[in-house]
């Protein structure tokens, strides 16, 4: 996190949290976000300049991006009840919910001061609402097919990248055509990142393992679709006929099975298709160098070099 971003987030928190202990708690959340070395604010800045922006307020806009993403991180972890090492998971849930609301109210106040209003405010709200709708599909276990997964992921994760980009182009003269391309690109980037996370989480050996949580991620959907007796314990666990304790006893064997199943290779193929589309959209994007290249480096270039 850029030092100026942290400073601006601190100011937003001071305006939103009057209680000293509450403010310190929120500052610990920002410090945790800083340790993640997230690129959300830098994506906003690079999107702004690559689309011809020159606003003196762009760093404040970038701090709004980082704060909204922090609030959505809190929401995600509270819903999933994982990431027990995070400071927002170590405090009582009612306190964490108050913190989430304080962060969002700080954002609303900052957007008002930045004169983000009218159509721009509507667009920002709809992008965040789209992500929440994707999150709702995820937490209510309505994912049954790969198409469901792709749609949900574009809404949930793609919208995060859309929002980071929106905060960059909100006060530029970018064309509607360029916005359409950028939003499609953001959805591709969100898919690539989420598939990577899902491949990592399906083979974890701790409680964060998506298998133990019965999450219908892309690798899980692949495994659920295989008609092979070797995969029946996995499938029966999802159906509820095998208890979690029985799966825990076989966890290492099941993780070996996952590695041998071909599901990770399948996910990499889907990732590759997303990356090819991202490259095509990126080439179509009318943007200014070197910021256009910076945007690519921040969002999806690392997946290309690693493929």
Short mmCIF file of C-alpha atoms in Angstrom, two decimals:
data_model
loop_
_atom_site.label_atom_id
_atom_site.label_comp_id
_atom_site.label_asym_id
_atom_site.label_seq_id
_atom_site.Cartn_x
_atom_site.Cartn_y
_atom_site.Cartn_z
CA UNK A 1 0.00 0.00 0.00
CA UNK A 2 1.29 3.44 -0.94
CA UNK A 3 2.03 5.57 2.18
CA UNK A 4 -0.27 8.35 0.94
CA UNK A 5 -3.12 5.85 0.54
CA UNK A 6 -2.70 4.72 4.14
CA UNK A 7 -2.60 8.34 5.34
CA UNK A 8 -5.81 9.18 3.48
CA UNK A 9 -7.53 6.06 4.79
CA UNK A 10 -6.48 7.06 8.31
CA UNK A 11 -8.10 10.46 7.84
CA UNK A 12 -11.34 8.85 6.64
CA UNK A 13 -11.35 6.61 9.71
CA UNK A 14 -10.74 9.51 12.07
CA UNK A 15 -13.76 11.29 10.58
CA UNK A 16 -15.97 8.19 10.86
CA UNK A 17 -14.91 6.79 14.27
CA UNK A 18 -15.15 9.23 17.18
CA UNK A 19 -14.36 6.68 19.88
CA UNK A 20 -10.61 6.38 20.35
CA UNK A 21 -10.59 2.61 20.90
CA UNK A 22 -12.86 2.08 17.91
CA UNK A 23 -10.60 4.23 15.74
CA UNK A 24 -7.55 2.21 16.85
CA UNK A 25 -9.35 -0.99 15.91
CA UNK A 26 -10.09 0.35 12.44
CA UNK A 27 -6.47 1.44 12.09
CA UNK A 28 -5.40 -2.14 12.87
CA UNK A 29 -7.60 -3.26 9.97
CA UNK A 30 -5.84 -0.83 7.64
CA UNK A 31 -2.46 -2.05 8.90
CA UNK A 32 -3.51 -5.63 8.13
CA UNK A 33 -4.58 -4.58 4.65
CA UNK A 34 -1.20 -2.89 4.20
CA UNK A 35 0.58 -6.17 4.99
CA UNK A 36 -1.31 -7.86 2.16
CA UNK A 37 0.43 -5.52 -0.30
CA UNK A 38 -2.77 -5.15 -2.28
CA UNK A 39 -2.76 -3.24 -5.57
CA UNK A 40 -6.30 -1.86 -5.59
CA UNK A 41 -5.33 1.77 -5.11
CA UNK A 42 -2.57 1.54 -7.73
CA UNK A 43 -5.04 0.01 -10.20
CA UNK A 44 -7.26 3.07 -9.71
CA UNK A 45 -4.33 5.42 -10.27
CA UNK A 46 -3.07 3.62 -13.37
CA UNK A 47 -6.60 3.42 -14.85
CA UNK A 48 -6.97 7.16 -14.30
CA UNK A 49 -3.79 8.18 -16.07
CA UNK A 50 -4.00 5.59 -18.87
CA UNK A 51 -7.44 6.96 -19.78
CA UNK A 52 -6.19 10.53 -19.99
CA UNK A 53 -7.04 11.71 -16.47
CA UNK A 54 -5.10 14.40 -14.66
CA UNK A 55 -7.04 14.97 -11.44
CA UNK A 56 -5.28 16.35 -8.35
CA UNK A 57 -7.72 14.24 -6.29
CA UNK A 58 -6.81 10.87 -7.76
CA UNK A 59 -4.98 9.68 -4.64
CA UNK A 60 -8.10 10.35 -2.58
CA UNK A 61 -10.13 8.37 -5.11
CA UNK A 62 -7.60 5.56 -4.80
CA UNK A 63 -7.94 5.59 -1.00
CA UNK A 64 -11.70 5.20 -1.42
CA UNK A 65 -11.06 2.14 -3.59
CA UNK A 66 -8.83 0.57 -0.95
CA UNK A 67 -11.32 1.31 1.84
CA UNK A 68 -14.27 -0.19 -0.04
CA UNK A 69 -12.24 -3.32 -0.77
CA UNK A 70 -11.25 -3.55 2.91
CA UNK A 71 -14.93 -3.37 3.89
CA UNK A 72 -15.81 -6.10 1.39
CA UNK A 73 -12.97 -8.25 2.78
CA UNK A 74 -14.56 -7.92 6.23
CA UNK A 75 -17.94 -8.93 4.82
CA UNK A 76 -16.50 -11.96 3.03
CA UNK A 77 -14.59 -13.24 6.06
CA UNK A 78 -17.50 -12.70 8.45
CA UNK A 79 -19.76 -14.68 6.12
CA UNK A 80 -17.27 -17.50 5.57
CA UNK A 81 -16.10 -17.50 9.22
CA UNK A 82 -12.52 -18.18 8.20
CA UNK A 83 -9.27 -16.20 8.27
CA UNK A 84 -9.24 -16.43 12.06
CA UNK A 85 -5.91 -14.60 12.20
CA UNK A 86 -7.37 -11.36 10.83
CA UNK A 87 -8.00 -8.60 13.42
CA UNK A 88 -11.63 -8.25 12.33
CA UNK A 89 -12.14 -11.95 13.08
CA UNK A 90 -10.52 -11.70 16.51
CA UNK A 91 -12.99 -9.10 17.76
CA UNK A 92 -16.69 -9.80 18.53
CA UNK A 93 -18.86 -10.04 15.42
CA UNK A 94 -21.08 -7.06 16.42
CA UNK A 95 -17.95 -4.90 16.70
CA UNK A 96 -16.68 -6.09 13.31
CA UNK A 97 -20.07 -5.24 11.76
CA UNK A 98 -19.92 -1.75 13.26
CA UNK A 99 -16.42 -1.40 11.82
CA UNK A 100 -17.66 -2.42 8.38
CA UNK A 101 -20.43 0.19 8.55
CA UNK A 102 -18.01 2.86 9.76
CA UNK A 103 -15.70 2.17 6.83
CA UNK A 104 -18.58 2.44 4.37
CA UNK A 105 -19.87 5.65 5.95
CA UNK A 106 -16.38 7.08 5.76
CA UNK A 107 -16.41 6.25 2.05
CA UNK A 108 -19.81 7.92 1.56
CA UNK A 109 -18.54 11.08 3.25
CA UNK A 110 -15.35 11.08 1.18
CA UNK A 111 -17.27 10.63 -2.07
CA UNK A 112 -19.42 13.60 -1.08
CA UNK A 113 -16.35 15.75 -0.48
CA UNK A 114 -14.93 14.64 -3.82
CA UNK A 115 -18.17 15.71 -5.52
CA UNK A 116 -18.86 12.21 -6.85
CA UNK A 117 -22.58 12.56 -7.45
CA UNK A 118 -25.37 12.04 -9.94
CA UNK A 119 -24.73 9.38 -12.59
CA UNK A 120 -21.22 8.66 -11.26
CA UNK A 121 -22.53 7.83 -7.78
CA UNK A 122 -25.22 5.60 -9.31
CA UNK A 123 -22.57 3.72 -11.31
CA UNK A 124 -20.35 3.23 -8.27
CA UNK A 125 -23.28 1.91 -6.23
CA UNK A 126 -24.35 -0.49 -8.98
CA UNK A 127 -20.86 -1.92 -9.38
CA UNK A 128 -20.60 -2.65 -5.65
CA UNK A 129 -24.16 -4.02 -5.63
CA UNK A 130 -23.22 -6.35 -8.49
CA UNK A 131 -20.36 -7.74 -6.38
CA UNK A 132 -22.69 -8.23 -3.41
CA UNK A 133 -25.18 -10.10 -5.61
CA UNK A 134 -22.37 -12.41 -6.69
CA UNK A 135 -21.43 -12.89 -3.05
CA UNK A 136 -25.05 -13.72 -2.26
CA UNK A 137 -25.07 -16.46 -4.91
CA UNK A 138 -21.86 -17.82 -3.39
CA UNK A 139 -22.97 -17.91 0.25
CA UNK A 140 -26.45 -19.33 -0.50
CA UNK A 141 -24.93 -22.30 -2.35
CA UNK A 142 -26.86 -21.73 -5.59
CA UNK A 143 -23.90 -22.70 -7.81
CA UNK A 144 -24.68 -25.95 -9.64
CA UNK A 145 -22.86 -25.68 -12.98
CA UNK A 146 -19.67 -24.22 -14.41
CA UNK A 147 -21.76 -21.52 -16.09
CA UNK A 148 -23.21 -20.61 -12.68
CA UNK A 149 -19.69 -20.41 -11.28
CA UNK A 150 -18.41 -18.21 -14.11
CA UNK A 151 -21.37 -15.84 -13.82
CA UNK A 152 -21.09 -15.63 -10.04
CA UNK A 153 -17.34 -15.06 -10.15
CA UNK A 154 -17.60 -12.29 -12.71
CA UNK A 155 -20.18 -10.59 -10.51
CA UNK A 156 -18.36 -11.14 -7.22
CA UNK A 157 -14.70 -10.78 -8.20
CA UNK A 158 -14.89 -9.05 -11.58
CA UNK A 159 -16.88 -6.23 -10.01
CA UNK A 160 -14.04 -5.52 -7.58
CA UNK A 161 -11.75 -4.78 -10.52
CA UNK A 162 -14.54 -2.84 -12.20
CA UNK A 163 -14.85 -0.67 -9.10
CA UNK A 164 -11.10 -0.03 -8.90
CA UNK A 165 -11.18 1.02 -12.56
CA UNK A 166 -14.32 3.12 -12.11
CA UNK A 167 -12.72 5.15 -9.35
CA UNK A 168 -9.95 5.89 -11.83
CA UNK A 169 -12.08 6.94 -14.80
CA UNK A 170 -15.00 8.57 -12.91
CA UNK A 171 -13.85 12.11 -13.63
CA UNK A 172 -12.23 11.53 -17.04
CA UNK A 173 -13.72 11.98 -20.51
CA UNK A 174 -13.46 8.28 -21.37
CA UNK A 175 -15.86 7.02 -24.05
CA UNK A 176 -18.68 4.57 -23.36
CA UNK A 177 -17.04 2.09 -25.75
CA UNK A 178 -13.81 2.17 -23.75
CA UNK A 179 -15.75 1.61 -20.51
CA UNK A 180 -17.43 -1.47 -22.00
CA UNK A 181 -14.03 -2.89 -22.96
CA UNK A 182 -12.55 -2.06 -19.57
CA UNK A 183 -15.43 -3.69 -17.70
CA UNK A 184 -15.17 -6.88 -19.77
CA UNK A 185 -11.44 -6.89 -19.10
CA UNK A 186 -12.09 -6.44 -15.37
CA UNK A 187 -14.40 -9.46 -15.39
CA UNK A 188 -11.72 -11.57 -17.09
CA UNK A 189 -9.14 -10.44 -14.55
CA UNK A 190 -11.50 -11.25 -11.69
CA UNK A 191 -12.04 -14.74 -13.07
CA UNK A 192 -8.32 -15.38 -13.45
CA UNK A 193 -7.59 -14.33 -9.88
CA UNK A 194 -10.52 -16.26 -8.39
CA UNK A 195 -9.65 -19.46 -10.24
CA UNK A 196 -6.11 -19.13 -8.87
CA UNK A 197 -7.48 -18.75 -5.34
CA UNK A 198 -9.79 -21.73 -5.80
CA UNK A 199 -6.95 -23.96 -7.02
CA UNK A 200 -4.95 -23.00 -3.95
CA UNK A 201 -7.81 -23.47 -1.50
CA UNK A 202 -8.96 -26.89 -2.75
CA UNK A 203 -5.60 -28.44 -1.76
CA UNK A 204 -5.09 -26.71 1.58
CA UNK A 205 -4.71 -29.00 4.60
CA UNK A 206 -6.32 -26.62 7.12
CA UNK A 207 -9.90 -25.55 7.81
CA UNK A 208 -9.75 -23.03 4.95
CA UNK A 209 -9.91 -25.94 2.51
CA UNK A 210 -12.83 -25.35 0.14
CA UNK A 211 -13.62 -29.06 0.10
CA UNK A 212 -14.29 -29.07 3.85
CA UNK A 213 -16.51 -26.04 3.38
CA UNK A 214 -18.44 -27.78 0.56
CA UNK A 215 -17.82 -24.81 -1.70
CA UNK A 216 -18.76 -25.34 -5.33
CA UNK A 217 -15.68 -23.76 -6.86
CA UNK A 218 -14.39 -24.57 -10.34
CA UNK A 219 -12.12 -27.46 -9.25
CA UNK A 220 -14.84 -28.82 -6.96
CA UNK A 221 -17.41 -28.76 -9.77
CA UNK A 222 -14.99 -30.72 -11.95
CA UNK A 223 -14.55 -33.37 -9.24
CA UNK A 224 -18.29 -33.58 -8.61
CA UNK A 225 -18.88 -34.27 -12.30
CA UNK A 226 -16.55 -37.31 -12.57
CA UNK A 227 -18.32 -40.67 -12.65
CA UNK A 228 -15.67 -42.75 -10.93
CA UNK A 229 -15.88 -44.79 -7.69
CA UNK A 230 -12.64 -43.19 -6.50
CA UNK A 231 -14.42 -39.86 -6.23
CA UNK A 232 -17.53 -41.12 -4.46
CA UNK A 233 -16.39 -40.17 -0.91
CA UNK A 234 -15.85 -36.62 -2.09
CA UNK A 235 -19.25 -36.55 -3.83
CA UNK A 236 -21.10 -38.20 -0.94
CA UNK A 237 -19.65 -35.65 1.47
CA UNK A 238 -21.14 -32.86 -0.65
CA UNK A 239 -24.45 -34.76 -0.74
CA UNK A 240 -24.41 -35.00 3.07
CA UNK A 241 -24.22 -38.77 3.36
CA UNK A 242 -20.67 -38.75 4.76
CA UNK A 243 -19.85 -36.63 7.83
CA UNK A 244 -17.04 -34.12 7.96
CA UNK A 245 -15.09 -36.19 10.50
CA UNK A 246 -14.86 -39.07 8.01
CA UNK A 247 -13.42 -36.72 5.40
CA UNK A 248 -10.91 -35.31 7.88
CA UNK A 249 -9.59 -38.82 8.51
CA UNK A 250 -8.94 -39.20 4.76
CA UNK A 251 -7.89 -35.62 4.12
CA UNK A 252 -4.35 -36.27 2.96
CA UNK A 253 -5.45 -39.11 0.68
CA UNK A 254 -8.20 -36.93 -0.79
CA UNK A 255 -5.78 -34.09 -1.44
CA UNK A 256 -3.49 -36.54 -3.27
CA UNK A 257 -6.53 -37.63 -5.26
CA UNK A 258 -7.28 -34.02 -6.14
CA UNK A 259 -3.72 -33.50 -7.39
CA UNK A 260 -4.01 -36.65 -9.52
CA UNK A 261 -7.54 -36.02 -10.78
CA UNK A 262 -6.80 -33.49 -13.50
CA UNK A 263 -9.00 -30.82 -11.91
CA UNK A 264 -6.11 -28.39 -11.47
CA UNK A 265 -5.07 -28.85 -15.10
CA UNK A 266 -8.69 -28.23 -16.11
CA UNK A 267 -8.72 -25.00 -14.09
CA UNK A 268 -5.51 -23.85 -15.76
CA UNK A 269 -7.09 -24.40 -19.18
CA UNK A 270 -10.08 -22.24 -18.20
CA UNK A 271 -7.65 -19.66 -16.82
CA UNK A 272 -5.75 -19.70 -20.10
CA UNK A 273 -8.93 -19.01 -22.08
CA UNK A 274 -9.70 -16.07 -19.75
CA UNK A 275 -6.18 -14.73 -20.20
CA UNK A 276 -6.41 -14.95 -23.98
CA UNK A 277 -9.62 -12.93 -23.88
CA UNK A 278 -8.01 -10.46 -21.46
CA UNK A 279 -5.12 -9.92 -23.87
CA UNK A 280 -7.52 -9.27 -26.77
CA UNK A 281 -9.51 -6.76 -24.74
CA UNK A 282 -6.34 -5.10 -23.46
CA UNK A 283 -5.11 -4.57 -27.02
CA UNK A 284 -8.44 -2.96 -27.96
CA UNK A 285 -8.35 -0.56 -25.02
CA UNK A 286 -7.56 3.02 -26.09
CA UNK A 287 -5.10 4.05 -23.39
CA UNK A 288 -1.93 6.04 -22.79
CA UNK A 289 1.54 4.54 -22.26
CA UNK A 290 3.27 3.81 -19.96
CA UNK A 291 0.21 3.70 -17.69
CA UNK A 292 -1.51 1.13 -19.88
CA UNK A 293 1.44 -1.23 -19.40
CA UNK A 294 1.43 -0.48 -15.66
CA UNK A 295 -2.23 -1.45 -15.48
CA UNK A 296 -1.45 -4.76 -17.19
CA UNK A 297 1.41 -5.46 -14.78
CA UNK A 298 -0.80 -4.77 -11.78
CA UNK A 299 -3.71 -6.92 -12.90
CA UNK A 300 -2.86 -9.99 -14.98
CA UNK A 301 0.65 -9.93 -16.46
CA UNK A 302 2.04 -12.22 -13.74
CA UNK A 303 -0.29 -15.02 -14.83
CA UNK A 304 1.01 -14.77 -18.38
CA UNK A 305 4.65 -14.99 -17.33
CA UNK A 306 3.87 -17.94 -15.09
CA UNK A 307 1.95 -19.90 -17.71
#
